[in-house]
Short mmCIF file of C-alpha atoms in Angstrom, two decimals:
data_model
loop_
_atom_site.label_atom_id
_atom_site.label_comp_id
_atom_site.label_asym_id
_atom_site.label_seq_id
_atom_site.Cartn_x
_atom_site.Cartn_y
_atom_site.Cartn_z
CA UNK A 1 52.46 -6.31 43.89
CA UNK A 2 52.36 -9.44 41.66
CA UNK A 3 49.21 -10.69 43.41
CA UNK A 4 47.57 -7.29 42.97
CA UNK A 5 48.51 -7.19 39.28
CA UNK A 6 47.21 -10.74 38.81
CA UNK A 7 43.89 -9.78 40.41
CA UNK A 8 43.60 -6.78 38.10
CA UNK A 9 44.29 -8.90 35.01
CA UNK A 10 41.78 -11.55 36.09
CA UNK A 11 39.15 -8.92 36.81
CA UNK A 12 39.80 -7.30 33.44
CA UNK A 13 39.44 -10.60 31.62
CA UNK A 14 36.21 -11.35 33.46
CA UNK A 15 34.82 -7.94 32.51
CA UNK A 16 35.82 -8.42 28.87
CA UNK A 17 34.13 -11.83 28.78
CA UNK A 18 30.99 -10.37 30.31
CA UNK A 19 30.86 -7.57 27.71
CA UNK A 20 31.49 -10.08 24.90
CA UNK A 21 28.72 -12.30 26.23
CA UNK A 22 26.23 -9.42 26.39
CA UNK A 23 27.17 -8.26 22.90
CA UNK A 24 26.77 -11.77 21.53
CA UNK A 25 23.22 -11.94 22.89
CA UNK A 26 22.22 -8.73 21.11
CA UNK A 27 21.95 -8.03 17.39
CA UNK A 28 24.90 -6.93 15.30
CA UNK A 29 24.86 -3.16 15.23
CA UNK A 30 25.53 -3.01 11.48
CA UNK A 31 22.83 -5.49 10.38
CA UNK A 32 19.13 -4.64 10.25
CA UNK A 33 16.21 -7.06 10.18
CA UNK A 34 13.00 -5.76 8.64
CA UNK A 35 9.68 -7.55 8.84
CA UNK A 36 7.43 -7.06 5.80
CA UNK A 37 3.75 -7.88 6.06
CA UNK A 38 2.03 -7.72 2.66
CA UNK A 39 -1.72 -8.21 2.62
CA UNK A 40 -1.97 -10.18 -0.61
CA UNK A 41 -0.11 -10.84 -3.84
CA UNK A 42 -1.07 -8.61 -6.75
CA UNK A 43 0.94 -6.35 -9.09
CA UNK A 44 0.56 -3.08 -7.15
CA UNK A 45 1.55 -4.42 -3.72
CA UNK A 46 4.28 -6.59 -5.23
CA UNK A 47 5.78 -3.51 -6.92
CA UNK A 48 5.69 -1.50 -3.69
CA UNK A 49 7.49 -4.27 -1.78
CA UNK A 50 10.10 -4.56 -4.53
CA UNK A 51 10.74 -0.82 -4.57
CA UNK A 52 11.15 -0.82 -0.77
CA UNK A 53 13.65 -3.68 -0.85
CA UNK A 54 15.59 -2.18 -3.76
CA UNK A 55 16.01 1.17 -2.00
CA UNK A 56 17.45 -0.48 1.10
CA UNK A 57 19.63 -2.98 -0.76
CA UNK A 58 21.18 -0.10 -2.72
CA UNK A 59 22.07 1.66 0.53
CA UNK A 60 22.82 -1.23 2.88
CA UNK A 61 23.82 -4.13 0.67
CA UNK A 62 24.05 -7.34 2.72
CA UNK A 63 23.59 -5.43 5.96
CA UNK A 64 19.80 -5.67 5.68
CA UNK A 65 17.69 -8.83 6.02
CA UNK A 66 14.03 -9.01 5.00
CA UNK A 67 11.45 -11.31 6.54
CA UNK A 68 8.71 -11.13 3.90
CA UNK A 69 5.35 -12.60 4.91
CA UNK A 70 2.12 -12.64 2.90
CA UNK A 71 -1.22 -12.59 4.73
CA UNK A 72 -3.07 -14.16 1.76
CA UNK A 73 -5.73 -11.47 1.91
CA UNK A 74 -6.81 -12.33 5.45
CA UNK A 75 -6.72 -9.55 8.07
CA UNK A 76 -6.35 -11.99 11.03
CA UNK A 77 -3.19 -13.33 9.42
CA UNK A 78 -1.74 -9.83 9.54
CA UNK A 79 -2.03 -9.83 13.34
CA UNK A 80 -0.25 -13.17 13.61
CA UNK A 81 2.54 -12.03 11.30
CA UNK A 82 3.26 -8.70 12.97
CA UNK A 83 3.08 -10.20 16.46
CA UNK A 84 5.80 -12.61 15.36
CA UNK A 85 7.85 -9.66 14.13
CA UNK A 86 7.41 -7.97 17.52
CA UNK A 87 8.46 -11.11 19.41
CA UNK A 88 11.61 -11.27 17.24
CA UNK A 89 12.24 -7.57 17.96
CA UNK A 90 12.80 -6.66 14.32
CA UNK A 91 14.32 -3.26 13.66
CA UNK A 92 11.42 -1.99 11.54
CA UNK A 93 8.10 -3.21 10.15
CA UNK A 94 6.86 -2.48 6.62
CA UNK A 95 3.07 -2.71 6.47
CA UNK A 96 2.04 -3.05 2.82
CA UNK A 97 -1.70 -2.16 2.71
CA UNK A 98 -4.18 -1.01 5.32
CA UNK A 99 -4.86 -4.24 7.22
CA UNK A 100 -1.16 -4.87 7.92
CA UNK A 101 -0.79 -1.24 9.04
CA UNK A 102 -3.68 -1.54 11.47
CA UNK A 103 -2.33 -4.83 12.82
CA UNK A 104 1.15 -3.41 13.30
CA UNK A 105 -0.20 -0.30 15.00
CA UNK A 106 -2.07 -2.53 17.47
CA UNK A 107 0.96 -4.77 18.06
CA UNK A 108 3.67 -2.26 18.97
CA UNK A 109 4.25 1.34 19.98
CA UNK A 110 8.03 0.92 20.04
CA UNK A 111 9.19 -0.62 16.76
CA UNK A 112 9.10 1.85 13.84
CA UNK A 113 6.27 1.08 11.40
CA UNK A 114 6.26 2.33 7.82
CA UNK A 115 3.17 1.88 5.70
CA UNK A 116 2.92 1.83 1.93
CA UNK A 117 -0.01 1.38 -0.47
CA UNK A 118 -2.16 3.20 2.11
CA UNK A 119 -4.89 5.48 0.79
CA UNK A 120 -5.62 7.58 3.87
CA UNK A 121 -3.70 7.24 7.13
CA UNK A 122 -6.22 9.22 9.18
CA UNK A 123 -8.94 6.74 8.19
CA UNK A 124 -6.74 3.69 8.62
CA UNK A 125 -5.51 4.75 12.08
CA UNK A 126 -8.70 6.52 13.19
CA UNK A 127 -6.88 9.79 13.85
CA UNK A 128 -8.77 13.09 14.01
CA UNK A 129 -7.23 16.43 13.05
CA UNK A 130 -4.58 14.81 10.88
CA UNK A 131 -1.56 17.11 10.43
CA UNK A 132 0.63 15.09 8.07
CA UNK A 133 2.64 13.21 10.72
CA UNK A 134 1.19 10.59 13.07
CA UNK A 135 2.91 11.74 16.26
CA UNK A 136 3.70 8.11 17.03
CA UNK A 137 5.85 5.25 15.71
CA UNK A 138 4.18 5.30 12.28
CA UNK A 139 4.79 7.03 8.95
CA UNK A 140 4.95 5.95 5.31
CA UNK A 141 3.67 6.63 1.81
CA UNK A 142 0.24 7.13 0.27
CA UNK A 143 -1.04 5.51 -2.94
CA UNK A 144 -3.95 7.84 -3.64
CA UNK A 145 -4.18 9.53 -7.03
CA UNK A 146 -6.41 12.65 -6.91
CA UNK A 147 -10.00 11.45 -6.80
CA UNK A 148 -11.38 14.61 -8.40
CA UNK A 149 -9.18 13.98 -11.44
CA UNK A 150 -10.29 10.35 -11.52
CA UNK A 151 -13.87 11.60 -11.65
CA UNK A 152 -12.85 13.88 -14.52
CA UNK A 153 -11.63 10.81 -16.43
CA UNK A 154 -15.06 9.21 -16.11
CA UNK A 155 -16.67 12.35 -17.50
CA UNK A 156 -14.08 12.76 -20.24
CA UNK A 157 -14.38 9.21 -21.55
CA UNK A 158 -18.13 8.80 -21.01
CA UNK A 159 -19.67 12.29 -21.33
CA UNK A 160 -23.22 10.93 -21.59
CA UNK A 161 -23.11 8.62 -18.59
CA UNK A 162 -25.74 9.37 -15.95
CA UNK A 163 -25.01 6.65 -13.40
CA UNK A 164 -21.77 4.97 -12.28
CA UNK A 165 -21.54 1.85 -10.12
CA UNK A 166 -18.90 2.02 -7.39
CA UNK A 167 -17.39 -1.43 -6.72
CA UNK A 168 -15.45 -2.07 -3.50
CA UNK A 169 -14.78 -4.38 -0.56
CA UNK A 170 -16.67 -3.28 2.55
CA UNK A 171 -13.95 -4.79 4.75
CA UNK A 172 -11.40 -2.26 3.49
CA UNK A 173 -11.94 1.15 5.15
CA UNK A 174 -9.74 2.97 2.65
CA UNK A 175 -11.87 1.63 -0.20
CA UNK A 176 -14.97 3.06 1.48
CA UNK A 177 -13.12 6.37 1.87
CA UNK A 178 -12.42 6.43 -1.86
CA UNK A 179 -15.92 5.59 -3.06
CA UNK A 180 -17.48 8.09 -0.65
CA UNK A 181 -15.32 10.87 -2.03
CA UNK A 182 -15.63 9.67 -5.60
CA UNK A 183 -19.41 9.85 -5.24
CA UNK A 184 -19.12 13.51 -4.20
CA UNK A 185 -16.91 14.43 -7.14
CA UNK A 186 -19.12 12.61 -9.63
CA UNK A 187 -22.19 14.29 -8.17
CA UNK A 188 -20.53 17.64 -8.81
CA UNK A 189 -20.24 16.56 -12.45
CA UNK A 190 -23.93 15.69 -12.58
CA UNK A 191 -23.43 11.92 -12.38
CA UNK A 192 -25.44 9.68 -10.07
CA UNK A 193 -23.70 6.81 -8.27
CA UNK A 194 -24.70 3.51 -6.70
CA UNK A 195 -22.58 1.48 -4.28
CA UNK A 196 -21.94 -2.22 -4.89
CA UNK A 197 -19.92 -3.69 -2.04
CA UNK A 198 -18.72 -7.21 -1.40
CA UNK A 199 -17.47 -8.69 1.86
CA UNK A 200 -14.76 -10.88 0.30
CA UNK A 201 -13.87 -12.60 -2.94
CA UNK A 202 -16.67 -15.13 -2.53
CA UNK A 203 -19.43 -12.67 -3.39
CA UNK A 204 -17.72 -10.61 -6.08
CA UNK A 205 -19.51 -12.40 -8.92
CA UNK A 206 -22.98 -11.77 -7.49
CA UNK A 207 -22.19 -8.12 -6.82
CA UNK A 208 -20.72 -7.58 -10.31
CA UNK A 209 -23.70 -9.19 -12.01
CA UNK A 210 -26.01 -6.82 -10.17
CA UNK A 211 -23.84 -3.82 -11.03
CA UNK A 212 -23.56 -4.48 -14.78
CA UNK A 213 -27.32 -5.01 -14.96
CA UNK A 214 -27.93 -1.56 -13.49
CA UNK A 215 -25.03 0.67 -14.63
CA UNK A 216 -23.38 1.55 -17.94
CA UNK A 217 -20.01 2.40 -16.36
CA UNK A 218 -18.25 1.08 -13.23
CA UNK A 219 -15.49 2.47 -11.02
CA UNK A 220 -13.13 0.31 -8.92
CA UNK A 221 -10.84 2.12 -6.42
CA UNK A 222 -7.45 0.92 -5.15
CA UNK A 223 -9.08 -2.07 -3.48
CA UNK A 224 -6.87 -5.05 -2.63
CA UNK A 225 -9.62 -7.67 -2.79
CA UNK A 226 -10.69 -6.42 -6.21
CA UNK A 227 -7.06 -6.26 -7.35
CA UNK A 228 -6.66 -9.96 -6.57
CA UNK A 229 -9.85 -10.83 -8.47
CA UNK A 230 -9.57 -8.79 -11.67
CA UNK A 231 -10.07 -11.82 -13.90
CA UNK A 232 -13.41 -12.57 -12.20
CA UNK A 233 -14.47 -8.94 -12.58
CA UNK A 234 -13.34 -8.76 -16.20
CA UNK A 235 -15.13 -11.98 -17.14
CA UNK A 236 -18.41 -10.41 -16.08
CA UNK A 237 -18.03 -6.74 -17.05
CA UNK A 238 -16.39 -7.12 -20.46
CA UNK A 239 -18.95 -9.53 -22.00
CA UNK A 240 -21.69 -7.27 -20.64
CA UNK A 241 -20.13 -4.33 -22.49
CA UNK A 242 -19.65 -2.32 -19.29
CA UNK A 243 -16.35 -0.40 -19.08
CA UNK A 244 -14.48 0.04 -15.80
CA UNK A 245 -12.42 3.05 -14.73
CA UNK A 246 -9.89 1.90 -12.13
CA UNK A 247 -8.01 3.58 -9.31
CA UNK A 248 -4.62 2.16 -10.34
CA UNK A 249 -2.83 0.54 -13.25
CA UNK A 250 -2.74 -3.02 -11.88
CA UNK A 251 -6.51 -3.23 -11.60
CA UNK A 252 -6.93 -1.46 -14.92
CA UNK A 253 -4.66 -3.93 -16.70
CA UNK A 254 -6.77 -6.78 -15.34
CA UNK A 255 -10.31 -5.50 -15.86
CA UNK A 256 -10.40 -1.79 -16.67
CA UNK A 257 -10.27 0.54 -19.63
CA UNK A 258 -8.56 3.58 -18.11
CA UNK A 259 -6.98 4.88 -14.94
CA UNK A 260 -5.18 7.79 -13.34
CA UNK A 261 -2.40 5.92 -11.61
CA UNK A 262 0.72 6.37 -9.54
CA UNK A 263 3.79 4.13 -9.60
CA UNK A 264 3.65 1.65 -6.73
CA UNK A 265 7.30 0.84 -7.24
CA UNK A 266 8.13 4.51 -6.70
CA UNK A 267 6.19 4.84 -3.45
CA UNK A 268 7.73 1.61 -2.21
CA UNK A 269 11.17 2.97 -3.07
CA UNK A 270 10.41 6.22 -1.23
CA UNK A 271 9.36 4.17 1.80
CA UNK A 272 12.70 2.37 1.65
CA UNK A 273 14.54 5.70 1.69
CA UNK A 274 12.49 6.69 4.74
CA UNK A 275 13.44 3.40 6.42
CA UNK A 276 17.14 4.09 5.81
CA UNK A 277 16.76 7.55 7.32
CA UNK A 278 15.19 6.05 10.43
CA UNK A 279 17.57 3.12 10.86
CA UNK A 280 20.87 4.78 9.94
CA UNK A 281 20.38 8.50 10.44
CA UNK A 282 18.16 8.29 13.50
CA UNK A 283 15.24 10.24 11.99
CA UNK A 284 12.27 10.64 14.34
CA UNK A 285 9.46 8.68 12.69
CA UNK A 286 6.80 10.42 14.79
CA UNK A 287 7.66 13.69 13.04
CA UNK A 288 7.99 12.32 9.50
CA UNK A 289 5.18 13.47 7.22
CA UNK A 290 3.39 10.95 5.02
CA UNK A 291 4.88 11.06 1.52
CA UNK A 292 2.87 11.11 -1.70
CA UNK A 293 3.64 9.99 -5.24
CA UNK A 294 5.11 12.94 -7.16
CA UNK A 295 3.47 12.01 -10.47
CA UNK A 296 0.23 10.57 -11.78
CA UNK A 297 -0.31 9.22 -15.28
CA UNK A 298 -3.36 8.73 -17.47
CA UNK A 299 -3.22 5.16 -18.75
CA UNK A 300 -5.44 2.78 -20.69
CA UNK A 301 -5.88 -0.94 -21.30
CA UNK A 302 -5.63 -1.30 -25.08
CA UNK A 303 -7.15 -4.79 -25.27
CA UNK A 304 -10.26 -3.89 -23.29
CA UNK A 305 -10.67 -0.58 -25.10
CA UNK A 306 -10.46 -2.35 -28.47
CA UNK A 307 -12.97 -4.97 -27.33
CA UNK A 308 -15.41 -2.24 -26.33
CA UNK A 309 -14.67 -0.03 -29.39
CA UNK A 310 -13.53 2.84 -27.19
CA UNK A 311 -11.43 5.66 -28.60
CA UNK A 312 -8.99 6.97 -25.98
CA UNK A 313 -7.56 10.54 -26.12
CA UNK A 314 -3.94 10.95 -27.16
CA UNK A 315 -2.70 12.03 -23.72
CA UNK A 316 -3.33 8.56 -22.27
CA UNK A 317 -0.46 6.04 -22.21
CA UNK A 318 -1.00 2.34 -22.91
CA UNK A 319 -0.38 0.08 -19.92
CA UNK A 320 2.64 -2.08 -20.72
#
């Protein structure tokens, strides 16, 4: 009987050690690691990342760890970053901007991916018949303010304009989506458009010089390359006396006169709430609809408006 009992105790201890060993090799069940791939540093993307982190810190405290990586504006870097996240088996990936989203989508079909600062998910992911949810391991938030209302701003501020130059990076598919649709809305208002695209930051100056020589007003969408080069754009457009209507407040504060903008902090925060729902409540990301900013605001850049002697209607708020 004693030998039998001893065997049972030994077997039980061995089993307990085995379970402990297996548990030690895995991740702690109450701690989450999130990989964040941000395309480039500029105010809009920075605000979205901050909002995302704040939402999760409020809900999880020290039970969430962020691995924040910046791709320095280079799409190939996004692939390297997200592949590292996949090899580490992070619990969730935040893709801040289109290139990180595309890289993450190519890297994993298992780890949940949330996008933010994405203009159009159907374009970014090449999905036809978009229904609001991706049907796969991807969801997130959209940064697009209504383009028809942005076109209305151009007409409201510059009622006599006949031609608008559309400035964007050809390497960003969501920028092309915006200018294509903006051209349609402006055409409906009787305004001609001309596209001025650059491949990267190296040819922005040449493109801007051509645009200001040909157009009296310019429009810049929510373009990440442009957002990181607003000083270059402003140093050409402002001395030439050519005002810029921008797709978001960060670009407008750097080189524009007016914008219809969302809050990037708010969409980042919403993305963080979505992440919590996935990680803690077990929400099915494949069925989660893309979320949109609840509010848009007319804003203006006081310094640039004063420099160009522009009078802005009272319903516009100054960018702080």
